[in-house]
Amino acid sequence: MEKYVDRPRYGCALGGALSLLRAIPRAIPIIHSSTGCGYNVYTGTNSGAAYLGGGYCGGTALPSSNIIEKNVVFGGEDRLKEQIETTLEIMDGDLYVVVTGCMVEMIGDDIQSVASEFEDNEKPVLAVSTPSFQGNSYTGYDMVFSALAREYVEIRTVKKDNKVNILGIVPGEDVFYKGNLKEIKRILNLIGIEANTFIGEGETLENFKEAGNAGLNIILSDVYGMNTAKAFQEIHDIPYIITGFPIGYLQTEKFLHEIGEVLDIDPKVIESALLKERDIYFDYFERIADIYNDIDLQRYGIVVGDANYAPAISRFLSDELGWLPELAMITDFLTKEQKSRIESRFDHYESGLKPLVEFDTDASSVKKYIRTIWKPDRNERYYDTMAPGFVIGSVIEREFANEFKYPLLCVTFPATNRVIFNRSYAGLNGALTLAEDIFSTLVSGR
């Protein structure tokens, strides 16, 4: 029997495609799909991504062909052409991207052919197949980003040695994506690197156009953005490095040295920048030291999240907060190779500890894994409970956390109980914010 997903933590490929396009200023998506697809994707993504909103041309304003039974029987290409013409007339944008739902892919509509009829249009019209049977939101992100790398980014033969492109942070699925990109750009700038994050604060389609002159692509993930990086390497001759997603001083230190080694940056420059940041960073942590010890804020840590957050947060809890990491559950569909790469992120903790690492898509599995670590009370005379504990995950973990009487902090999709603007958990400033949120949750009832 195939594995099923109880309460999925992502949308379909179309959802991921729309989330990326929503994050690009003046990019106009045109959905070629059956009636209701766009609205359903929007409502799920909006609330799950901590109320992301529709953006410039999203939400209920999404242009859509809304094909009906007649189009399914006789084909929907004429309807798509009509929709593109109408969208170009009504919606003021600089890039138009046709994305597809399942039905039109099943009947074989040739969206590339239809889009090619508009190649002489003043503004480019691209087409990307994004049916849900190709994958989830993360897949849709890679599909659209890869297409942009192949068809929209300008070829540049001269590279800037100190410029990098940032990949692997998926808007919407990462509810802190904009704040995280801002912090990544900041810490790279500390060592003289110009970071193009594509969809960060103040960035526009020009950042996509000019991405071809970067000297390196940095994938902040062991899973997401890989196909895009390969497209950049193939078309634009830009190599890439996989670093993972850094949270906290120790992970940021390793991250900067990894990048510095590839770009041949003097280690003394990196150490000088880190020294200044270290003094600021740990000065803030000093504030919590007294109350941490006085009321014992150490906890058993349980982390449930995607391939970016679960390894990074687990290591941060253990190595910088001094917590006891018990379980890290990664919720993505992954290959054996991807699992192996992610498992290596849990090796060599500074604390000498290591959580149980499990890969499972089912929401109900957390309790099962906890029971393998900590046997339930069977009315023994003496029973040492796994308490106090703390859960970091999504709203899906609320039921489990309530049953075990553990506080819960929602940091991953779906996060329907939070509104996120420019908050970040990446890097140094992000780690301070994460620690703030964790400890505020613990003392909120005092």
Short mmCIF file of C-alpha atoms in Angstrom, two decimals:
data_model
loop_
_atom_site.label_atom_id
_atom_site.label_comp_id
_atom_site.label_asym_id
_atom_site.label_seq_id
_atom_site.Cartn_x
_atom_site.Cartn_y
_atom_site.Cartn_z
CA MET A 1 0.00 0.00 0.00
CA GLU A 2 1.31 3.46 -0.93
CA LYS A 3 2.06 5.97 1.81
CA TYR A 4 -0.70 8.53 2.33
CA VAL A 5 -0.41 11.99 3.85
CA ASP A 6 -2.51 12.92 6.85
CA ARG A 7 -2.93 16.72 6.91
CA PRO A 8 -0.28 17.75 4.36
CA ARG A 9 2.14 20.55 5.13
CA TYR A 10 2.28 21.92 1.58
CA GLY A 11 0.10 22.59 -1.41
CA CYS A 12 0.33 21.26 -4.96
CA ALA A 13 2.95 22.22 -7.56
CA LEU A 14 0.62 24.93 -8.87
CA GLY A 15 0.53 26.43 -5.37
CA GLY A 16 4.32 26.61 -5.17
CA ALA A 17 4.49 28.18 -8.64
CA LEU A 18 1.95 30.84 -7.68
CA SER A 19 3.71 31.58 -4.37
CA LEU A 20 6.98 32.26 -6.18
CA LEU A 21 5.30 34.44 -8.80
CA ARG A 22 3.42 36.30 -6.07
CA ALA A 23 6.80 37.15 -4.52
CA ILE A 24 8.14 38.68 -7.75
CA PRO A 25 7.01 42.31 -8.24
CA ARG A 26 5.06 42.86 -11.48
CA ALA A 27 5.11 39.20 -12.47
CA ILE A 28 1.61 38.19 -13.59
CA PRO A 29 0.60 34.51 -13.37
CA ILE A 30 -2.00 33.20 -15.80
CA ILE A 31 -3.58 29.97 -14.59
CA HIS A 32 -4.67 27.49 -17.23
CA SER A 33 -6.83 25.10 -15.28
CA SER A 34 -10.34 24.19 -14.28
CA THR A 35 -12.63 26.54 -12.40
CA GLY A 36 -11.75 26.93 -8.73
CA CYS A 37 -8.09 25.86 -8.81
CA GLY A 38 -6.68 29.34 -8.32
CA TYR A 39 -9.02 30.25 -5.48
CA ASN A 40 -8.49 26.98 -3.63
CA VAL A 41 -4.72 27.27 -3.90
CA TYR A 42 -4.81 30.87 -2.70
CA THR A 43 -6.97 30.23 0.37
CA GLY A 44 -4.79 27.33 1.46
CA THR A 45 -1.52 29.17 0.94
CA ASN A 46 -2.68 32.47 2.41
CA SER A 47 -3.61 31.15 5.84
CA GLY A 48 -0.99 28.41 6.02
CA ALA A 49 1.81 30.84 5.19
CA ALA A 50 0.96 33.05 8.18
CA TYR A 51 -1.40 35.18 6.04
CA LEU A 52 0.76 35.83 3.02
CA GLY A 53 -1.86 37.82 1.13
CA GLY A 54 -2.53 38.04 -2.57
CA GLY A 55 0.21 40.49 -3.53
CA TYR A 56 0.19 42.65 -6.64
CA CYS A 57 -1.67 40.18 -8.83
CA GLY A 58 -2.69 37.15 -6.82
CA GLY A 59 -5.40 35.94 -4.49
CA THR A 60 -8.84 36.43 -5.99
CA ALA A 61 -7.39 38.66 -8.73
CA LEU A 62 -5.52 35.79 -10.40
CA PRO A 63 -6.15 35.61 -14.16
CA SER A 64 -7.45 32.14 -15.02
CA SER A 65 -8.80 30.36 -18.08
CA ASN A 66 -11.33 28.53 -15.86
CA ILE A 67 -11.90 25.77 -18.39
CA ILE A 68 -15.21 23.91 -18.34
CA GLU A 69 -16.50 20.60 -19.70
CA LYS A 70 -16.57 21.85 -23.30
CA ASN A 71 -12.85 22.69 -23.14
CA VAL A 72 -12.03 19.32 -21.62
CA VAL A 73 -13.75 17.55 -24.51
CA PHE A 74 -12.51 19.74 -27.37
CA GLY A 75 -9.30 21.15 -25.88
CA GLY A 76 -8.62 24.38 -24.03
CA GLU A 77 -5.86 25.99 -26.10
CA ASP A 78 -8.19 28.54 -27.72
CA ARG A 79 -9.51 29.47 -24.30
CA LEU A 80 -5.95 29.92 -23.01
CA LYS A 81 -5.05 32.15 -25.96
CA GLU A 82 -8.11 34.27 -25.26
CA GLN A 83 -7.14 34.51 -21.58
CA ILE A 84 -3.57 35.58 -22.36
CA GLU A 85 -4.84 38.29 -24.72
CA THR A 86 -7.27 39.57 -22.10
CA THR A 87 -4.65 39.52 -19.34
CA LEU A 88 -2.15 41.45 -21.46
CA GLU A 89 -4.82 44.05 -22.09
CA ILE A 90 -6.03 44.42 -18.50
CA MET A 91 -3.17 43.49 -16.13
CA ASP A 92 -0.20 45.86 -16.01
CA GLY A 93 2.90 43.70 -15.59
CA ASP A 94 6.44 43.17 -16.84
CA LEU A 95 6.42 39.37 -17.07
CA TYR A 96 3.52 37.00 -17.75
CA VAL A 97 3.80 33.32 -16.85
CA VAL A 98 1.26 30.64 -17.77
CA VAL A 99 1.06 27.91 -15.13
CA THR A 100 -1.14 24.84 -15.34
CA GLY A 101 -3.40 22.67 -13.25
CA CYS A 102 -4.01 18.95 -13.60
CA MET A 103 -6.94 18.87 -16.01
CA VAL A 104 -5.30 20.67 -18.93
CA GLU A 105 -2.20 18.50 -18.60
CA MET A 106 -4.35 15.37 -18.68
CA ILE A 107 -6.09 16.43 -21.91
CA GLY A 108 -2.75 17.39 -23.50
CA ASP A 109 -3.06 21.13 -24.11
CA ASP A 110 0.17 22.48 -25.63
CA ILE A 111 0.75 25.59 -23.53
CA GLN A 112 4.23 26.19 -24.96
CA SER A 113 2.78 26.47 -28.46
CA VAL A 114 0.12 28.93 -27.32
CA ALA A 115 2.66 31.05 -25.42
CA SER A 116 4.96 31.13 -28.45
CA GLU A 117 2.25 33.00 -30.37
CA PHE A 118 3.02 35.97 -28.09
CA GLU A 119 6.81 35.97 -28.54
CA ASP A 120 6.64 39.36 -30.28
CA ASN A 121 4.75 40.89 -27.38
CA GLU A 122 6.45 43.85 -25.70
CA LYS A 123 6.50 41.98 -22.38
CA PRO A 124 7.61 38.31 -22.29
CA VAL A 125 5.07 35.52 -21.98
CA LEU A 126 6.43 32.21 -20.63
CA ALA A 127 4.69 28.89 -20.02
CA VAL A 128 5.51 26.33 -17.31
CA SER A 129 3.74 23.00 -16.73
CA THR A 130 2.91 22.76 -13.02
CA PRO A 131 0.31 19.99 -12.51
CA SER A 132 -0.06 18.62 -8.99
CA PHE A 133 0.83 15.09 -10.05
CA GLN A 134 4.36 16.36 -10.71
CA GLY A 135 4.91 17.19 -7.06
CA ASN A 136 4.10 19.58 -4.22
CA SER A 137 4.71 23.29 -3.57
CA TYR A 138 8.46 22.85 -3.37
CA THR A 139 8.43 21.21 -6.80
CA GLY A 140 6.37 24.08 -8.25
CA TYR A 141 8.93 26.58 -6.92
CA ASP A 142 11.74 24.74 -8.69
CA MET A 143 9.72 24.37 -11.92
CA VAL A 144 9.06 28.08 -12.32
CA PHE A 145 12.48 29.18 -11.06
CA SER A 146 14.21 26.77 -13.47
CA ALA A 147 12.13 28.13 -16.35
CA LEU A 148 13.10 31.69 -15.45
CA ALA A 149 16.77 30.67 -15.32
CA ARG A 150 16.50 29.14 -18.78
CA GLU A 151 14.26 31.63 -20.55
CA TYR A 152 14.35 34.97 -18.72
CA VAL A 153 17.77 35.45 -17.07
CA GLU A 154 20.11 37.19 -19.50
CA ILE A 155 23.32 35.46 -20.58
CA ARG A 156 26.38 37.21 -19.14
CA THR A 157 29.85 35.98 -20.05
CA VAL A 158 31.61 38.26 -17.56
CA LYS A 159 31.06 37.20 -13.95
CA LYS A 160 31.35 39.20 -10.72
CA ASP A 161 33.53 37.19 -8.36
CA ASN A 162 31.94 38.67 -5.23
CA LYS A 163 28.32 38.24 -6.35
CA VAL A 164 26.19 35.23 -5.41
CA ASN A 165 22.62 34.13 -6.08
CA ILE A 166 20.61 32.67 -3.19
CA LEU A 167 18.36 29.65 -3.82
CA GLY A 168 16.44 27.16 -1.70
CA ILE A 169 14.18 29.37 0.42
CA VAL A 170 10.65 28.75 -0.85
CA PRO A 171 8.22 31.66 -0.41
CA GLY A 172 5.02 30.66 1.34
CA GLU A 173 6.35 27.32 2.47
CA ASP A 174 8.94 29.29 4.42
CA VAL A 175 6.66 31.65 6.28
CA PHE A 176 9.67 33.84 7.20
CA TYR A 177 11.11 33.87 3.69
CA LYS A 178 11.50 37.62 3.21
CA GLY A 179 13.04 38.26 6.62
CA ASN A 180 15.31 35.23 6.22
CA LEU A 181 16.58 36.46 2.86
CA LYS A 182 17.25 39.89 4.34
CA GLU A 183 19.40 38.38 7.10
CA ILE A 184 21.28 36.10 4.69
CA LYS A 185 22.07 39.11 2.53
CA ARG A 186 23.26 41.03 5.60
CA ILE A 187 25.64 38.39 6.91
CA LEU A 188 27.15 37.79 3.46
CA ASN A 189 27.68 41.51 3.05
CA LEU A 190 29.77 41.44 6.25
CA ILE A 191 32.51 39.65 4.30
CA GLY A 192 32.17 41.69 1.12
CA ILE A 193 29.75 39.49 -0.81
CA GLU A 194 26.91 40.97 -2.89
CA ALA A 195 23.92 38.64 -2.50
CA ASN A 196 21.10 38.52 -5.01
CA THR A 197 18.13 36.93 -3.23
CA PHE A 198 15.72 37.54 -6.16
CA ILE A 199 12.58 38.01 -4.01
CA GLY A 200 13.89 39.88 -0.98
CA GLU A 201 13.18 43.43 0.15
CA GLY A 202 13.38 45.94 -2.70
CA GLU A 203 14.32 43.37 -5.33
CA THR A 204 12.62 43.33 -8.72
CA LEU A 205 12.63 41.46 -12.01
CA GLU A 206 15.95 43.18 -12.75
CA ASN A 207 17.49 40.92 -10.12
CA PHE A 208 16.39 37.94 -12.21
CA LYS A 209 17.61 39.45 -15.47
CA GLU A 210 21.06 40.23 -14.05
CA ALA A 211 21.51 36.96 -12.15
CA GLY A 212 23.63 35.53 -14.95
CA ASN A 213 26.69 37.55 -13.92
CA ALA A 214 26.99 35.92 -10.47
CA GLY A 215 30.11 33.95 -9.66
CA LEU A 216 28.35 31.39 -7.48
CA ASN A 217 24.89 30.06 -6.59
CA ILE A 218 24.32 29.22 -2.93
CA ILE A 219 21.61 26.65 -2.16
CA LEU A 220 20.45 27.12 1.43
CA SER A 221 18.86 23.69 1.36
CA ASP A 222 19.69 20.03 0.87
CA VAL A 223 16.55 19.58 -1.23
CA TYR A 224 14.93 22.71 -2.65
CA GLY A 225 16.39 24.74 -5.51
CA MET A 226 18.63 21.97 -6.83
CA ASN A 227 17.07 21.85 -10.31
CA THR A 228 17.27 25.63 -10.55
CA ALA A 229 20.95 25.59 -9.64
CA LYS A 230 21.58 22.94 -12.30
CA ALA A 231 19.76 25.09 -14.87
CA PHE A 232 21.97 28.07 -13.95
CA GLN A 233 25.05 25.88 -14.27
CA GLU A 234 23.98 24.50 -17.65
CA ILE A 235 22.80 27.75 -19.24
CA HIS A 236 24.86 30.41 -17.45
CA ASP A 237 27.95 28.47 -16.40
CA ILE A 238 27.49 29.36 -12.72
CA PRO A 239 28.68 26.72 -10.23
CA TYR A 240 26.75 26.05 -7.04
CA ILE A 241 27.38 25.05 -3.45
CA ILE A 242 24.98 23.36 -1.01
CA THR A 243 25.30 24.86 2.46
CA GLY A 244 22.08 24.14 4.30
CA PHE A 245 20.05 26.72 6.23
CA PRO A 246 22.03 28.44 9.06
CA ILE A 247 20.44 29.41 12.39
CA GLY A 248 22.59 30.80 15.22
CA TYR A 249 26.21 31.83 15.62
CA LEU A 250 27.85 28.42 15.23
CA GLN A 251 25.96 27.57 12.05
CA THR A 252 26.53 31.05 10.62
CA GLU A 253 30.24 30.80 11.36
CA LYS A 254 30.45 27.52 9.46
CA PHE A 255 28.30 28.94 6.64
CA LEU A 256 30.53 31.99 6.11
CA HIS A 257 33.72 29.92 6.15
CA GLU A 258 32.24 27.51 3.58
CA ILE A 259 31.39 30.39 1.25
CA GLY A 260 34.70 32.09 1.93
CA GLU A 261 36.65 28.99 0.98
CA VAL A 262 34.83 28.67 -2.35
CA LEU A 263 35.22 32.37 -3.19
CA ASP A 264 38.79 32.54 -1.88
CA ILE A 265 38.08 35.13 0.81
CA ASP A 266 40.82 35.67 3.40
CA PRO A 267 39.82 33.81 6.60
CA LYS A 268 41.04 36.81 8.61
CA VAL A 269 38.35 38.95 6.95
CA ILE A 270 35.70 36.43 7.99
CA GLU A 271 37.02 36.16 11.55
CA SER A 272 37.11 39.94 11.92
CA ALA A 273 33.48 40.23 10.82
CA LEU A 274 32.42 37.35 13.08
CA LEU A 275 34.19 38.84 16.10
CA LYS A 276 32.08 41.99 15.93
CA GLU A 277 28.88 40.02 15.41
CA ARG A 278 29.74 37.56 18.21
CA ASP A 279 30.06 40.34 20.78
CA ILE A 280 26.66 41.75 19.82
CA TYR A 281 24.98 38.34 19.56
CA PHE A 282 26.04 36.90 22.90
CA ASP A 283 25.50 40.20 24.70
CA TYR A 284 21.79 39.75 24.01
CA PHE A 285 21.87 36.14 25.20
CA GLU A 286 23.44 37.29 28.46
CA ARG A 287 20.10 38.91 29.33
CA ILE A 288 18.39 35.55 29.60
CA ALA A 289 21.13 33.77 31.59
CA ASP A 290 19.83 34.60 35.08
CA ILE A 291 16.21 33.64 34.53
CA TYR A 292 17.29 30.60 32.49
CA ASN A 293 19.05 29.23 35.56
CA ASP A 294 16.70 30.57 38.23
CA ILE A 295 13.56 28.90 36.87
CA ASP A 296 15.28 26.19 34.80
CA LEU A 297 14.33 26.96 31.21
CA GLN A 298 16.08 23.88 29.83
CA ARG A 299 13.69 21.61 27.93
CA TYR A 300 13.49 18.38 25.96
CA GLY A 301 13.29 19.54 22.35
CA ILE A 302 10.95 18.05 19.74
CA VAL A 303 11.22 19.53 16.25
CA VAL A 304 8.84 18.73 13.40
CA GLY A 305 9.53 20.52 10.14
CA ASP A 306 10.79 20.53 6.59
CA ALA A 307 14.27 19.70 5.34
CA ASN A 308 15.50 23.27 5.92
CA TYR A 309 14.19 23.98 9.39
CA ALA A 310 14.33 20.65 11.24
CA PRO A 311 18.14 20.16 11.09
CA ALA A 312 18.94 23.84 11.72
CA ILE A 313 16.57 24.33 14.66
CA SER A 314 17.53 21.02 16.30
CA ARG A 315 21.21 21.95 16.26
CA PHE A 316 20.46 25.47 17.53
CA LEU A 317 18.41 24.12 20.45
CA SER A 318 21.16 21.75 21.50
CA ASP A 319 24.34 23.70 20.81
CA GLU A 320 23.26 27.24 21.66
CA LEU A 321 20.27 27.00 24.00
CA GLY A 322 21.65 24.00 25.89
CA TRP A 323 18.49 21.94 25.45
CA LEU A 324 18.18 18.16 25.18
CA PRO A 325 17.31 17.26 21.57
CA GLU A 326 15.03 14.22 21.57
CA LEU A 327 13.25 14.02 18.21
CA ALA A 328 13.64 15.65 14.80
CA MET A 329 10.96 14.62 12.31
CA ILE A 330 11.38 15.72 8.69
CA THR A 331 8.05 15.91 6.88
CA ASP A 332 9.06 16.04 3.19
CA PHE A 333 8.88 13.34 0.53
CA LEU A 334 12.57 12.59 -0.04
CA THR A 335 14.84 10.25 -1.95
CA LYS A 336 17.39 8.04 -0.21
CA GLU A 337 20.16 10.37 -1.32
CA GLN A 338 18.35 13.41 0.08
CA LYS A 339 17.67 11.64 3.37
CA SER A 340 21.31 10.67 3.69
CA ARG A 341 22.42 14.26 3.08
CA ILE A 342 19.97 15.60 5.67
CA GLU A 343 20.92 12.96 8.25
CA SER A 344 24.52 14.15 8.04
CA ARG A 345 23.32 17.56 9.30
CA PHE A 346 22.65 15.94 12.66
CA ASP A 347 26.22 14.70 13.15
CA HIS A 348 28.89 16.22 15.40
CA TYR A 349 26.80 18.41 17.68
CA GLU A 350 28.95 20.60 19.93
CA SER A 351 26.87 19.29 22.84
CA GLY A 352 27.75 15.69 22.02
CA LEU A 353 24.04 14.88 21.84
CA LYS A 354 21.91 13.82 18.88
CA PRO A 355 18.14 13.54 18.47
CA LEU A 356 16.28 10.60 17.00
CA VAL A 357 15.93 11.54 13.31
CA GLU A 358 12.85 10.28 11.47
CA PHE A 359 11.41 10.95 8.02
CA ASP A 360 7.62 10.81 7.93
CA THR A 361 4.86 12.75 6.18
CA ASP A 362 2.05 11.77 8.57
CA ALA A 363 1.03 14.20 11.29
CA SER A 364 0.03 11.43 13.69
CA SER A 365 3.48 9.81 13.67
CA VAL A 366 5.09 12.21 16.15
CA LYS A 367 3.50 10.48 19.12
CA LYS A 368 4.65 7.10 17.83
CA TYR A 369 8.27 8.21 17.68
CA ILE A 370 8.10 9.82 21.11
CA ARG A 371 6.94 6.49 22.49
CA THR A 372 9.99 4.77 21.03
CA ILE A 373 12.21 7.23 22.90
CA TRP A 374 10.26 7.43 26.13
CA LYS A 375 8.10 4.55 27.28
CA PRO A 376 4.64 5.49 28.60
CA ASP A 377 3.82 5.35 32.31
CA ARG A 378 2.43 1.91 33.16
CA ASN A 379 1.74 2.68 36.81
CA GLU A 380 5.29 2.01 37.90
CA ARG A 381 6.12 3.13 41.40
CA TYR A 382 8.81 5.41 40.01
CA TYR A 383 8.42 6.93 36.56
CA ASP A 384 10.65 9.59 35.06
CA THR A 385 8.53 11.56 32.60
CA MET A 386 9.84 13.23 29.47
CA ALA A 387 9.16 16.65 30.90
CA PRO A 388 9.38 19.53 30.65
CA GLY A 389 9.27 19.39 26.87
CA PHE A 390 8.81 21.87 24.07
CA VAL A 391 7.51 21.34 20.53
CA ILE A 392 8.62 23.40 17.54
CA GLY A 393 6.58 22.63 14.44
CA SER A 394 3.33 23.75 12.82
CA VAL A 395 -0.29 24.05 13.94
CA ILE A 396 -0.67 20.39 12.99
CA GLU A 397 1.33 19.55 16.14
CA ARG A 398 -1.15 21.35 18.40
CA GLU A 399 -3.12 18.22 19.28
CA PHE A 400 0.03 16.28 20.15
CA ALA A 401 1.46 19.16 22.20
CA ASN A 402 -1.78 19.56 24.15
CA GLU A 403 -1.92 15.84 24.93
CA PHE A 404 1.61 15.84 26.32
CA LYS A 405 1.16 19.30 27.90
CA TYR A 406 4.10 20.73 25.98
CA PRO A 407 4.26 24.36 24.82
CA LEU A 408 4.18 24.73 21.03
CA LEU A 409 5.85 27.31 18.82
CA CYS A 410 4.69 27.27 15.19
CA VAL A 411 7.49 28.07 12.79
CA THR A 412 6.69 25.99 9.70
CA PHE A 413 3.84 25.71 7.22
CA PRO A 414 0.96 25.66 8.09
CA ALA A 415 1.22 28.48 10.63
CA THR A 416 -2.36 29.71 10.82
CA ASN A 417 -1.96 31.07 14.36
CA ARG A 418 0.61 33.72 13.43
CA VAL A 419 0.91 36.79 11.23
CA ILE A 420 4.42 37.19 9.82
CA PHE A 421 5.80 40.37 8.24
CA ASN A 422 9.61 40.74 8.15
CA ARG A 423 10.42 38.37 11.01
CA SER A 424 13.43 36.09 10.50
CA TYR A 425 14.88 32.95 12.08
CA ALA A 426 17.95 32.70 9.83
CA GLY A 427 21.48 33.71 10.70
CA LEU A 428 22.31 35.73 13.80
CA ASN A 429 19.49 38.24 14.12
CA GLY A 430 17.04 35.49 13.22
CA ALA A 431 18.40 33.23 15.96
CA LEU A 432 17.88 35.99 18.51
CA THR A 433 14.28 36.30 17.34
CA LEU A 434 13.78 32.54 17.55
CA ALA A 435 15.18 32.45 21.09
CA GLU A 436 12.94 35.41 21.98
CA ASP A 437 9.86 33.57 20.71
CA ILE A 438 10.80 30.33 22.48
CA PHE A 439 11.46 31.90 25.88
CA SER A 440 8.48 34.25 25.58
CA THR A 441 6.29 31.19 25.09
CA LEU A 442 7.72 29.65 28.27
CA VAL A 443 7.22 32.72 30.47
CA SER A 444 3.95 33.95 28.94
CA GLY A 445 1.87 32.62 31.82
CA ARG A 446 3.92 34.16 34.62
#
